[in-house]
């Protein structure tokens, strides 16, 4: 796919500013490398680069626009550095790095970051592992202390107990994301067939269960000691920072950590596929799938850019050949092309899922794909292909600069893989210089008459549907005899300090966070406008809300609003869907239309220089939809197939059953996307009727964040002043169902590796500063944060799940309280016991003093992160307009958090956490689960969706 690396044009030079950073005075142990500053005519992210004596690379980017910092620690190690028989280690360590270190107690890392008002996570891929936090600027030293402690003081804190629990958590993640998900094993099977035995990409980052079961805790420690030294890491910090102070803090906490073993760039193994390799598998899916994958180059190879462009021409949206030849004519429900790249290899991937009504097989899909390649040879590369791709890259780059996290992650990646944070302009040049001849050349070199892996996934029991009989079996993994790693084999490196690392730094006062300055306007036609100016990037983001959502439908025709949204994304009376898509792509603009419960939402992101042209196209979509019968049929049929396929997903089944059981026979009991039956009953006339009734001016809202001033914004929005009319007002009564409480409703999913659990009841409607908000505060330590009681119990203590939570959700018409998780099938009953005990204990005993302090600190220090990006500002403004608030509600909420008493929270817990008022939904293998659940003492009722 096209990366976020395209020319920013001159506007960025004026709107994305950082102070010109000068090399600081020398600090012992820290060497200055280079300083890059913003200059006219250049596309750069300003930074300073340093290297500590122990090899740690440090990159600093100063950005004073918001009082926050983003800290990224990237280690140049991923699954591609693992050995046969020891797969999944890099990802396993991503988990272990959050489990505490010598000076940070178990599960304290998440708590400290959350309590600081920040967010955090970690990710692992084949080539690198990164850990990152975004926090208020005053919390920077605390984050450096945390990162340094797990770099230099982790090994001795990795216990056998932690190892076993996280091993189970990783297994749960594999079950949830791979084995229990339709098509979830596709990439694993293709990689096994694509790469030679032992190639580091022949296994997935998650690894194999057998490998995880085979190794011991010392094997894991040895992996850490090999790869997680400072000389194999890049620390990148961006935001509202003081350079001299930051350098001193980094040197203090990281400077004494000893170097690890030397690390060389990995070798790129070469291989050739001499004949097409057909493989297949049966899966719990509704639709068969064919996937064709060809080896190409590696990341930032000179041919990568042209191959990316080729993938766009063949399968990038409504202007692509596969869309035209497979999706538009309803031969396929879905077809796409991608060209993902990694450090050692890239693949060119094409996939299609045939539409059942077409009568086409996977062999037919393969033939159409191959014929589309031949058509490309004849068609060639058109001027618009280059224009679209380059406009998209420009927009992606600019939008990537809207957050300090986006800028930091780009600096970190460029340093890790190129040794040069300032690689942006070289990347820009790679794409800007692609010619038509380049695209055709790479097609002939890497795709035409070349061989790859052709994977068929078919529903269970339908092996005859494969594209071709299997002709390839990957070589069996030969696991070498693995020596047992003992304590004496570990070469632990110890830092020597002149300060006490056990003392967590104390943060200074939070910097003041200003609520965005906003202005309002109401057009004479009734459209309300709420906007704010943000000059950090030359972009405009808009959310248009039209009262025409799911709740305006008849329950027997649920999905009408979703289909209306889909049709507004199709042809207009003035241009085809393909021409509309092409016009938007040439502007580098994105327009997405979707339906929520109450509204149609039009999300618009555009470069400000193209805002008028973009809004003209949006206006055309809204006022001149063609409502073509063939486009309606395609979208309706695809929606039906999506609803059928959703029944293969345990989470989808659980959510639908839960929704039905909590609501009486009304619109809220139906999924907003519709069911197979409701979608089948919808006619094009229903779509037109909802459009004519509800897509009107009065009651609609425009929320906008732009670098333009008010007068310029109003001039651009004036196109919408010609809209007229008022839709039907929404009057809605959503009574509760008569479903029994205190029982378990069991939905069968044969042989499910995991069970989906929902526990809950109808509850409060949304109230921004009332009891609904106070109930959110009450639930925060129970199930509203990573280190909540429920998640720590089921995930961190027991290893039953990848994640568990509880929450209140409401709108103006109804609300629910829900506890949920997907758990290992063999611990379904145990998980319910733990859920019930945690909820019951909290209702009876209430919040602790420590939890109350944690909740207050975590929520009231989040302000620095609330308004950083245009998307966050849009959400904030939309809330104000939806509930007719003033910005003073922020202060009112802060006061509630600061002053809510322990007694009030405990009273809310007793009121809202009465388990006798709740019902339970479990989706899993009924024949196994029913007797186990009955043994818990519950009435178990079989339930069908």
mmCIF file with all atom_site columns, C-alpha atoms in Angstrom, residues 26 41 105 141 150 156 158 254 260 265 334 390 421 440 511 516 522 609 638 677 693 744 751 790 860 901 930 936-937:
data_model
loop_
_atom_site.group_PDB
_atom_site.id
_atom_site.type_symbol
_atom_site.label_atom_id
_atom_site.label_alt_id
_atom_site.label_comp_id
_atom_site.label_asym_id
_atom_site.label_entity_id
_atom_site.label_seq_id
_atom_site.pdbx_PDB_ins_code
_atom_site.Cartn_x
_atom_site.Cartn_y
_atom_site.Cartn_z
_atom_site.occupancy
_atom_site.B_iso_or_equiv
_atom_site.pdbx_formal_charge
_atom_site.auth_seq_id
_atom_site.auth_comp_id
_atom_site.auth_asym_id
_atom_site.auth_atom_id
_atom_site.pdbx_PDB_model_num
ATOM 1  C CA . UNK A 1 26  ? 28.288  18.643  25.751  1.00 0.00 ? 26  UNK A CA 1
ATOM 2  C CA . UNK A 1 41  ? 11.322  24.242  0.228   1.00 0.00 ? 41  UNK A CA 1
ATOM 3  C CA . UNK A 1 105 ? 5.863   -3.600  40.705  1.00 0.00 ? 105 UNK A CA 1
ATOM 4  C CA . UNK A 1 141 ? 10.690  12.004  33.428  1.00 0.00 ? 141 UNK A CA 1
ATOM 5  C CA . UNK A 1 150 ? 12.449  -2.374  31.699  1.00 0.00 ? 150 UNK A CA 1
ATOM 6  C CA . UNK A 1 156 ? 15.503  -10.602 37.389  1.00 0.00 ? 156 UNK A CA 1
ATOM 7  C CA . UNK A 1 158 ? 10.699  -12.144 35.020  1.00 0.00 ? 158 UNK A CA 1
ATOM 8  C CA . UNK A 1 254 ? 19.724  5.140   30.324  1.00 0.00 ? 254 UNK A CA 1
ATOM 9  C CA . UNK A 1 260 ? 24.188  -5.664  24.630  1.00 0.00 ? 260 UNK A CA 1
ATOM 10 C CA . UNK A 1 265 ? 21.686  -6.059  9.786   1.00 0.00 ? 265 UNK A CA 1
ATOM 11 C CA . UNK A 1 334 ? -14.914 -8.383  -2.185  1.00 0.00 ? 334 UNK A CA 1
ATOM 12 C CA . UNK A 1 390 ? 0.762   11.052  -5.711  1.00 0.00 ? 390 UNK A CA 1
ATOM 13 C CA . UNK A 1 421 ? 15.474  9.983   10.584  1.00 0.00 ? 421 UNK A CA 1
ATOM 14 C CA . UNK A 1 440 ? 4.921   -1.668  -16.498 1.00 0.00 ? 440 UNK A CA 1
ATOM 15 C CA . UNK A 1 511 ? 0.591   22.584  32.311  1.00 0.00 ? 511 UNK A CA 1
ATOM 16 C CA . UNK A 1 516 ? -10.336 24.767  21.906  1.00 0.00 ? 516 UNK A CA 1
ATOM 17 C CA . UNK A 1 522 ? -26.808 28.640  12.404  1.00 0.00 ? 522 UNK A CA 1
ATOM 18 C CA . UNK A 1 609 ? -6.174  24.065  -0.579  1.00 0.00 ? 609 UNK A CA 1
ATOM 19 C CA . UNK A 1 638 ? -23.095 -7.726  -0.131  1.00 0.00 ? 638 UNK A CA 1
ATOM 20 C CA . UNK A 1 677 ? -34.057 -11.338 6.816   1.00 0.00 ? 677 UNK A CA 1
ATOM 21 C CA . UNK A 1 693 ? -37.895 12.048  4.374   1.00 0.00 ? 693 UNK A CA 1
ATOM 22 C CA . UNK A 1 744 ? -27.455 -17.797 31.050  1.00 0.00 ? 744 UNK A CA 1
ATOM 23 C CA . UNK A 1 751 ? -16.042 -26.487 18.359  1.00 0.00 ? 751 UNK A CA 1
ATOM 24 C CA . UNK A 1 790 ? -11.819 -7.432  36.024  1.00 0.00 ? 790 UNK A CA 1
ATOM 25 C CA . UNK A 1 860 ? -8.393  14.674  35.367  1.00 0.00 ? 860 UNK A CA 1
ATOM 26 C CA . UNK A 1 901 ? -17.153 11.046  47.360  1.00 0.00 ? 901 UNK A CA 1
ATOM 27 C CA . UNK A 1 930 ? -24.114 -26.446 28.857  1.00 0.00 ? 930 UNK A CA 1
ATOM 28 C CA . UNK A 1 936 ? -22.537 -23.471 38.418  1.00 0.00 ? 936 UNK A CA 1
ATOM 29 C CA . UNK A 1 937 ? -26.190 -23.394 39.481  1.00 0.00 ? 937 UNK A CA 1
#
